[in-house]
């Protein structure tokens, strides 16, 4: 199925063959995924464009970025309304890009990282407030999500570095360590959502 084209583009002043990631995300109002879409297109967009056309490859990268960023996926009707392109070509281009980028982590793994991040953020907030106990002590769903961190909240420092550290603590909660842990989990969650290869490409942008 071929890509539809119009001699003068679609009235935006930009011909479909010249469509860029920045222009596509602006017109689709998904600017937040620009970096992810750009990384995907830069890595495998040329291959997708050879098979399905330039515009389809650009829009396929944007559609993939919305999906892996856990945002509402750009739907076929929206693509057809905003661009002179066959939505089937965009879906096929997205599949081609995905094939070269690999898959994101299974949802169960992503959910596990997300739960641990929730716990770590709440414990960091507790440490910053100077409270002794964590936000939800053993017996809650948070205990199963991050038992190590909850143990620190209840029992105090559990290792030599914690006991001898210079940072401020609250019931064994070291703010600097917790903040670093939160940042690691945020990176882990991004990697799980995007997939290892795409996350690395975004980081190199």
Coordinates of N, CA and C in Angstrom, one line a residue:
X1 N 0.8 -1.2 0.0 CA 0.0 0.0 0.0 C 0.9 1.2 0.0
X2 N 0.7 2.1 -1.0 CA 1.6 3.2 -1.1 C 1.3 4.4 -0.3
X3 N 2.3 5.2 -0.1 CA 2.1 6.4 0.7 C 1.4 7.5 -0.1
X4 N 0.3 8.1 0.5 CA -0.3 9.2 -0.2 C 0.5 10.5 -0.1
X5 N 0.5 11.2 -1.2 CA 1.3 12.5 -1.3 C 0.4 13.5 -1.9
X6 N 0.5 14.8 -1.6 CA -0.1 15.9 -2.3 C 1.0 16.8 -2.7
X7 N 0.8 17.4 -3.9 CA 1.9 18.3 -4.5 C 2.3 19.4 -3.5
X8 N 1.4 19.9 -2.8 CA 1.7 21.1 -1.9 C 1.7 20.8 -0.5
X9 N 1.9 19.5 -0.2 CA 1.9 19.1 1.3 C 0.5 19.2 1.8
X10 N 0.3 19.6 3.0 CA -1.0 19.7 3.6 C -1.4 21.1 4.1
X11 N -0.7 22.1 3.6 CA -1.0 23.4 4.0 C -0.2 23.9 5.1
X12 N 0.7 23.1 5.6 CA 1.5 23.5 6.8 C 2.8 24.3 6.3
X13 N 3.0 24.3 5.0 CA 4.3 24.9 4.5 C 5.4 24.0 4.5
X14 N 5.2 22.7 4.9 CA 6.2 21.7 4.9 C 5.8 20.5 4.1
X15 N 6.4 20.2 3.0 CA 6.1 19.0 2.2 C 6.3 17.8 3.0
X16 N 5.5 16.7 2.8 CA 5.6 15.5 3.6 C 7.0 14.9 3.5
X17 N 7.6 15.0 2.3 CA 9.0 14.4 2.2 C 10.0 15.1 3.0
X18 N 9.7 16.3 3.5 CA 10.6 17.1 4.3 C 10.2 17.1 5.8
X19 N 9.2 16.3 6.2 CA 8.7 16.3 7.5 C 9.8 15.9 8.5
X20 N 10.0 16.6 9.6 CA 10.9 16.3 10.6 C 10.3 15.9 11.9
X21 N 11.0 15.2 12.8 CA 10.5 14.8 14.0 C 9.9 16.0 14.8
X22 N 10.7 17.1 14.9 CA 10.2 18.3 15.6 C 8.9 18.8 15.1
X23 N 8.7 18.8 13.8 CA 7.5 19.3 13.2 C 6.3 18.3 13.5
X24 N 6.6 17.0 13.4 CA 5.6 16.0 13.6 C 5.1 16.0 15.1
X25 N 6.0 16.1 16.0 CA 5.5 16.1 17.4 C 4.8 17.4 17.8
X26 N 5.2 18.5 17.1 CA 4.5 19.7 17.4 C 3.0 19.7 16.9
X27 N 2.9 19.2 15.6 CA 1.5 19.1 15.1 C 0.7 18.1 15.7
X28 N 1.3 17.0 16.3 CA 0.5 16.0 17.0 C 0.4 16.3 18.5
X29 N 1.0 17.4 18.9 CA 1.0 17.9 20.3 C 1.5 16.8 21.3
X30 N 2.6 16.2 20.9 CA 3.3 15.3 21.8 C 4.8 15.6 21.9
X31 N 5.1 16.9 22.1 CA 6.4 17.4 22.1 C 7.3 16.7 23.2
X32 N 6.7 16.2 24.2 CA 7.5 15.6 25.3 C 8.2 14.3 24.8
X33 N 7.8 13.7 23.7 CA 8.4 12.5 23.3 C 9.4 12.7 22.2
X34 N 9.8 14.0 21.9 CA 10.6 14.4 20.8 C 12.0 13.6 20.8
X35 N 12.6 13.6 22.0 CA 13.9 13.0 22.1 C 13.9 11.5 21.8
X36 N 12.9 10.9 22.3 CA 12.7 9.4 22.1 C 12.5 9.2 20.6
X37 N 11.6 9.9 20.0 CA 11.2 9.7 18.6 C 12.5 10.0 17.7
X38 N 13.2 11.0 18.1 CA 14.4 11.4 17.3 C 15.5 10.3 17.4
X39 N 15.6 9.7 18.6 CA 16.6 8.7 18.7 C 16.2 7.4 17.9
X40 N 14.9 7.1 18.0 CA 14.4 6.0 17.2 C 14.6 6.2 15.7
X41 N 14.3 7.4 15.2 CA 14.4 7.7 13.8 C 15.8 7.7 13.3
X42 N 16.7 8.3 14.1 CA 18.1 8.4 13.8 C 18.7 7.0 13.7
X43 N 18.3 6.1 14.5 CA 18.9 4.8 14.5 C 18.4 3.9 13.3
X44 N 17.1 3.9 13.0 CA 16.6 3.0 12.0 C 15.6 3.6 11.1
X45 N 15.4 5.0 11.1 CA 14.5 5.6 10.2 C 14.7 5.5 8.8
X46 N 16.0 5.5 8.4 CA 16.3 5.3 7.0 C 15.9 4.0 6.4
X47 N 16.0 2.9 7.2 CA 15.6 1.6 6.8 C 14.0 1.6 6.6
X48 N 13.4 2.2 7.6 CA 11.9 2.2 7.5 C 11.4 3.1 6.3
X49 N 12.1 4.2 6.1 CA 11.8 5.1 5.0 C 11.9 4.4 3.6
X50 N 12.9 3.6 3.5 CA 13.1 2.9 2.2 C 11.9 2.0 1.9
X51 N 11.3 1.4 2.9 CA 10.2 0.5 2.7 C 8.9 1.1 2.7
X52 N 8.7 2.2 3.5 CA 7.4 2.7 3.7 C 7.2 4.2 3.4
X53 N 8.3 4.9 3.1 CA 8.3 6.3 2.8 C 8.8 7.2 4.0
X54 N 9.3 8.3 3.7 CA 9.9 9.2 4.7 C 8.9 9.6 5.8
X55 N 7.7 10.1 5.3 CA 6.7 10.6 6.3 C 6.3 9.5 7.2
X56 N 6.0 8.3 6.6 CA 5.6 7.2 7.5 C 6.7 6.8 8.5
X57 N 7.9 6.9 8.1 CA 9.0 6.6 9.0 C 9.1 7.6 10.2
X58 N 8.9 8.8 9.8 CA 8.9 9.9 10.9 C 7.8 9.7 11.8
X59 N 6.6 9.5 11.3 CA 5.4 9.3 12.1 C 5.4 8.0 12.9
X60 N 6.0 7.0 12.3 CA 6.2 5.7 13.0 C 7.1 5.9 14.2
X61 N 8.1 6.7 14.1 CA 9.0 6.9 15.2 C 8.3 7.7 16.3
X62 N 7.5 8.6 15.9 CA 6.7 9.4 16.9 C 5.7 8.4 17.6
X63 N 5.0 7.6 16.8 CA 4.0 6.7 17.4 C 4.7 5.7 18.4
X64 N 5.9 5.2 18.0 CA 6.6 4.3 18.9 C 7.0 5.0 20.2
X65 N 7.4 6.3 20.0 CA 7.8 7.0 21.2 C 6.7 7.2 22.2
X66 N 5.5 7.5 21.6 CA 4.3 7.7 22.5 C 4.0 6.4 23.2
X67 N 4.1 5.3 22.5 CA 3.7 4.0 23.1 C 4.7 3.6 24.2
X68 N 6.0 3.8 24.0 CA 7.0 3.4 24.9 C 7.2 4.4 26.1
X69 N 6.7 5.6 25.9 CA 6.7 6.6 27.0 C 5.5 6.5 27.8
X70 N 4.6 5.5 27.6 CA 3.4 5.3 28.3 C 2.4 6.5 28.2
X71 N 2.5 7.1 27.0 CA 1.5 8.1 26.7 C 0.5 7.6 25.8
X72 N -0.7 8.2 25.6 CA -1.7 7.7 24.7 C -1.0 7.6 23.3
X73 N -1.1 6.4 22.7 CA -0.5 6.2 21.4 C -1.3 7.0 20.3
X74 N -0.6 7.7 19.4 CA -1.2 8.4 18.3 C -2.0 7.4 17.5
X75 N -3.3 7.7 17.3 CA -4.2 6.7 16.6 C -4.2 7.0 15.1
X76 N -4.7 6.0 14.4 CA -4.7 6.0 13.0 C -5.5 7.2 12.4
X77 N -6.6 7.5 13.0 CA -7.5 8.6 12.5 C -6.8 9.9 12.6
X78 N -6.0 10.1 13.7 CA -5.3 11.4 14.0 C -4.2 11.5 12.9
X79 N -3.5 10.4 12.6 CA -2.5 10.5 11.5 C -3.1 10.9 10.2
X80 N -4.2 10.2 9.9 CA -4.8 10.5 8.6 C -5.3 11.9 8.5
X81 N -5.8 12.5 9.6 CA -6.3 13.8 9.6 C -5.2 14.9 9.5
X82 N -4.1 14.6 10.2 CA -3.0 15.6 10.3 C -2.0 15.6 9.2
X83 N -1.9 14.4 8.5 CA -0.9 14.2 7.5 C -1.5 13.5 6.3
X84 N -0.9 13.8 5.1 CA -1.3 13.1 3.9 C -0.5 11.8 3.8
X85 N -0.9 10.8 4.6 CA -0.2 9.6 4.7 C -1.2 8.4 4.9
X86 N -0.9 7.2 4.5 CA -1.7 6.1 4.7 C -1.3 5.6 6.1
X87 N -2.2 5.5 7.1 CA -1.9 5.0 8.4 C -1.3 3.6 8.4
X88 N -1.7 2.8 7.5 CA -1.1 1.4 7.4 C 0.4 1.5 7.2
X89 N 0.8 2.5 6.5 CA 2.3 2.6 6.2 C 3.0 3.1 7.5
X90 N 2.3 3.9 8.3 CA 2.9 4.4 9.6 C 3.0 3.2 10.5
X91 N 2.0 2.4 10.7 CA 2.0 1.2 11.5 C 3.1 0.3 11.1
X92 N 3.3 0.1 9.8 CA 4.3 -0.8 9.3 C 5.7 -0.3 9.6
X93 N 5.8 1.0 9.4 CA 7.1 1.7 9.7 C 7.5 1.6 11.2
X94 N 6.5 1.7 12.0 CA 6.7 1.6 13.5 C 7.2 0.2 13.8
X95 N 6.6 -0.8 13.2 CA 7.0 -2.2 13.4 C 8.4 -2.4 12.9
X96 N 8.8 -1.8 11.8 CA 10.2 -1.9 11.3 C 11.2 -1.3 12.3
X97 N 10.8 -0.1 12.8 CA 11.7 0.6 13.8 C 11.8 -0.3 15.0
X98 N 10.7 -0.8 15.5 CA 10.7 -1.7 16.7 C 11.6 -2.9 16.5
X99 N 11.6 -3.4 15.3 CA 12.4 -4.6 15.0 C 13.9 -4.3 15.2
X100 N 14.3 -3.1 14.8 CA 15.7 -2.8 14.9 C 16.1 -2.2 16.3
X101 N 15.1 -1.8 17.1 CA 15.4 -1.3 18.4 C 15.2 -2.3 19.5
X102 N 14.6 -3.4 19.2 CA 14.3 -4.4 20.3 C 13.1 -4.0 21.1
X103 N 12.7 -4.9 22.0 CA 11.5 -4.7 22.7 C 11.7 -4.1 24.1
X104 N 10.7 -3.4 24.7 CA 10.8 -2.9 26.1 C 10.7 -4.1 27.0
X105 N 10.9 -3.9 28.3 CA 10.8 -5.0 29.2 C 9.4 -5.4 29.4
X106 N 9.2 -6.7 29.8 CA 7.8 -7.1 30.1 C 7.1 -6.2 31.1
X107 N 5.8 -6.1 31.0 CA 5.0 -5.2 31.9 C 5.2 -5.6 33.3
X108 N 5.4 -6.9 33.6 CA 5.5 -7.3 35.0 C 6.8 -6.7 35.6
X109 N 7.9 -6.7 34.8 CA 9.2 -6.2 35.2 C 9.1 -4.6 35.4
X110 N 8.5 -4.0 34.5 CA 8.3 -2.5 34.6 C 7.5 -2.2 35.8
X111 N 6.4 -2.9 36.1 CA 5.6 -2.6 37.2 C 6.4 -2.8 38.5
X112 N 7.2 -3.8 38.6 CA 8.0 -4.1 39.8 C 9.0 -2.9 40.0
X113 N 9.6 -2.4 39.0 CA 10.5 -1.3 39.2 C 9.7 0.0 39.6
X114 N 8.5 0.1 39.0 CA 7.7 1.3 39.4 C 7.3 1.2 40.8
X115 N 7.0 0.1 41.4 CA 6.6 -0.1 42.8 C 7.8 0.3 43.7
X116 N 9.0 -0.2 43.3 CA 10.1 0.1 44.1 C 10.4 1.6 44.1
X117 N 10.2 2.2 43.0 CA 10.5 3.6 42.9 C 9.5 4.4 43.8
X118 N 8.2 4.0 43.8 CA 7.3 4.7 44.7 C 7.7 4.6 46.1
X119 N 8.2 3.4 46.6 CA 8.6 3.3 47.9 C 9.8 4.2 48.2
X120 N 10.8 4.1 47.3 CA 12.0 4.9 47.5 C 11.7 6.4 47.6
X121 N 10.8 6.9 46.7 CA 10.4 8.3 46.7 C 9.7 8.7 48.1
X122 N 8.9 7.8 48.5 CA 8.2 8.1 49.8 C 9.1 8.1 51.0
X123 N 10.0 7.2 50.9 CA 11.0 7.1 52.0 C 11.9 8.3 52.0
X124 N 12.3 8.8 50.8 CA 13.1 10.0 50.7 C 12.4 11.2 51.3
X125 N 11.1 11.2 50.9 CA 10.3 12.3 51.5 C 10.2 12.3 53.0
X126 N 10.1 11.0 53.5 CA 10.1 10.9 55.0 C 11.4 11.3 55.6
X127 N 12.5 11.0 55.0 CA 13.8 11.4 55.5 C 14.0 12.9 55.4
X128 N 13.5 13.5 54.4 CA 13.6 15.0 54.2 C 12.7 15.7 55.3
X129 N 11.6 15.0 55.7 CA 10.8 15.6 56.7 C 11.4 15.4 58.1
X130 N 12.3 14.5 58.2 CA 12.9 14.1 59.5 C 12.1 13.2 60.3
X131 N 11.2 12.4 59.7 CA 10.4 11.4 60.4 C 11.2 10.2 60.6
X132 N 10.9 9.4 61.6 CA 11.7 8.2 61.9 C 11.2 7.0 61.0
X133 N 9.9 6.9 60.9 CA 9.3 5.7 60.2 C 9.1 6.1 58.8
X134 N 9.1 5.1 58.0 CA 8.7 5.2 56.5 C 7.3 5.5 56.4
X135 N 6.8 5.6 55.1 CA 5.4 6.0 54.8 C 4.4 4.9 55.1
X136 N 4.9 3.6 55.0 CA 4.0 2.5 55.1 C 4.8 1.3 55.6
X137 N 4.6 0.9 56.9 CA 5.4 -0.1 57.5 C 5.0 -1.5 57.1
X138 N 5.8 -2.5 57.5 CA 5.5 -3.9 57.1 C 4.1 -4.3 57.3
X139 N 3.6 -5.1 56.3 CA 2.2 -5.5 56.3 C 1.5 -4.8 55.2
X140 N 2.1 -3.8 54.5 CA 1.4 -3.1 53.4 C 2.0 -3.6 52.1
X141 N 1.4 -3.2 51.0 CA 1.9 -3.6 49.7 C 3.3 -3.0 49.5
X142 N 3.6 -1.9 50.1 CA 4.9 -1.2 50.0 C 6.0 -2.1 50.6
X143 N 5.7 -2.9 51.6 CA 6.7 -3.7 52.2 C 7.2 -4.8 51.2
X144 N 6.3 -5.3 50.5 CA 6.6 -6.4 49.5 C 7.4 -5.7 48.3
X145 N 7.1 -4.5 48.0 CA 7.8 -3.8 46.9 C 9.3 -3.5 47.2
X146 N 9.6 -3.1 48.4 CA 11.0 -2.8 48.7 C 11.3 -3.1 50.1
X147 N 11.4 -4.4 50.5 CA 11.6 -4.7 51.9 C 12.9 -4.2 52.4
X148 N 14.0 -4.1 51.6 CA 15.3 -3.6 52.1 C 15.2 -2.2 52.6
X149 N 14.5 -1.3 51.8 CA 14.4 0.1 52.2 C 13.5 0.2 53.4
X150 N 12.4 -0.5 53.5 CA 11.6 -0.5 54.7 C 12.3 -0.9 55.9
X151 N 13.1 -1.9 55.8 CA 13.9 -2.4 56.9 C 14.8 -1.3 57.4
X152 N 15.3 -0.5 56.6 CA 16.2 0.6 57.0 C 15.3 1.7 57.7
X153 N 14.1 1.9 57.3 CA 13.2 2.8 57.9 C 12.9 2.4 59.4
X154 N 12.7 1.1 59.6 CA 12.3 0.6 60.9 C 13.4 0.4 61.8
X155 N 14.5 -0.3 61.3 CA 15.5 -0.8 62.1 C 16.8 0.1 62.2
X156 N 16.8 1.1 61.4 CA 18.0 2.0 61.4 C 19.1 1.5 60.4
X157 N 20.3 2.0 60.5 CA 21.3 1.7 59.6 C 21.6 0.2 59.6
X158 N 21.8 -0.4 58.4 CA 22.1 -1.8 58.3 C 23.5 -2.1 57.8
X159 N 24.3 -1.1 57.5 CA 25.7 -1.4 57.1 C 26.6 -0.4 57.6
X160 N 27.9 -0.7 57.6 CA 28.9 0.1 58.2 C 28.9 1.5 57.6
X161 N 28.7 1.6 56.2 CA 28.7 2.9 55.6 C 27.6 3.8 56.1
X162 N 26.4 3.2 56.4 CA 25.3 3.9 56.9 C 25.6 4.5 58.3
X163 N 26.2 3.6 59.1 CA 26.5 4.0 60.5 C 27.6 5.1 60.6
X164 N 28.5 5.1 59.6 CA 29.6 6.0 59.7 C 29.5 7.2 58.8
X165 N 28.4 7.2 58.0 CA 28.3 8.3 57.0 C 28.1 9.6 57.7
X166 N 28.4 10.7 56.9 CA 28.3 12.0 57.4 C 26.9 12.7 57.1
X167 N 26.1 12.0 56.3 CA 24.8 12.6 55.9 C 23.8 12.6 57.0
X168 N 22.8 13.5 56.9 CA 21.8 13.5 57.9 C 20.9 12.3 57.7
X169 N 20.5 11.7 58.9 CA 19.7 10.5 58.8 C 18.5 10.7 59.7
X170 N 17.5 9.9 59.4 CA 16.2 9.9 60.1 C 15.8 8.5 60.3
X171 N 16.1 7.9 61.5 CA 15.7 6.5 61.6 C 16.5 5.6 60.7
X172 N 17.7 5.9 60.3 CA 18.5 5.1 59.4 C 18.4 5.5 58.0
X173 N 17.6 6.5 57.7 CA 17.3 6.9 56.3 C 18.4 8.0 55.9
X174 N 19.3 7.7 55.1 CA 20.3 8.6 54.7 C 19.8 9.3 53.4
X175 N 19.6 10.6 53.5 CA 19.0 11.3 52.3 C 19.8 11.2 51.0
X176 N 21.1 11.3 51.1 CA 21.9 11.3 49.9 C 21.9 9.9 49.3
X177 N 21.9 8.8 50.1 CA 21.8 7.5 49.6 C 20.5 7.2 49.0
X178 N 19.4 7.6 49.7 CA 18.1 7.4 49.1 C 17.9 8.2 47.8
X179 N 18.4 9.4 47.8 CA 18.2 10.2 46.6 C 19.0 9.5 45.4
X180 N 20.1 9.0 45.6 CA 20.9 8.3 44.6 C 20.1 7.0 44.2
X181 N 19.5 6.4 45.2 CA 18.7 5.2 44.9 C 17.5 5.5 44.0
X182 N 16.8 6.6 44.3 CA 15.7 7.1 43.5 C 16.2 7.3 42.1
X183 N 17.3 8.0 41.9 CA 17.8 8.3 40.6 C 18.1 7.0 39.8
X184 N 18.7 6.0 40.5 CA 19.0 4.7 39.8 C 17.7 4.0 39.4
X185 N 16.7 4.1 40.2 CA 15.4 3.4 39.9 C 14.7 4.2 38.8
X186 N 14.8 5.5 38.7 CA 14.2 6.3 37.6 C 14.8 5.9 36.3
X187 N 16.2 5.7 36.3 CA 16.9 5.3 35.1 C 16.5 3.9 34.7
X188 N 16.3 3.0 35.8 CA 15.9 1.6 35.5 C 14.5 1.6 34.9
X189 N 13.6 2.4 35.4 CA 12.2 2.5 34.8 C 12.2 3.0 33.4
X190 N 13.0 4.0 33.1 CA 13.1 4.5 31.8 C 13.7 3.4 30.8
X191 N 14.6 2.7 31.3 CA 15.2 1.6 30.5 C 14.2 0.5 30.2
X192 N 13.4 0.2 31.3 CA 12.4 -0.9 31.1 C 11.3 -0.5 30.1
X193 N 10.9 0.8 30.2 CA 9.8 1.3 29.3 C 10.3 1.4 27.9
X194 N 11.5 1.9 27.7 CA 11.9 2.2 26.3 C 12.6 0.9 25.7
X195 N 13.1 0.1 26.5 CA 14.0 -1.0 26.0 C 15.4 -0.6 26.1
X196 N 16.3 -1.5 26.3 CA 17.7 -1.2 26.6 C 18.4 -0.4 25.5
X197 N 18.2 -0.8 24.2 CA 18.8 -0.1 23.1 C 18.3 1.3 22.9
X198 N 17.0 1.5 22.9 CA 16.5 2.8 22.7 C 16.8 3.7 23.9
X199 N 16.8 3.2 25.1 CA 17.2 4.0 26.3 C 18.6 4.5 26.2
X200 N 19.5 3.6 25.7 CA 20.9 4.0 25.5 C 21.0 5.1 24.4
X201 N 20.3 5.0 23.3 CA 20.3 5.9 22.3 C 19.8 7.3 22.7
X202 N 18.7 7.3 23.5 CA 18.2 8.6 24.1 C 19.3 9.2 25.0
X203 N 19.9 8.4 25.8 CA 20.9 8.9 26.7 C 22.1 9.6 25.9
X204 N 22.4 9.1 24.7 CA 23.5 9.6 23.9 C 23.1 10.8 23.1
X205 N 21.8 11.2 23.1 CA 21.3 12.3 22.3 C 21.9 13.6 22.8

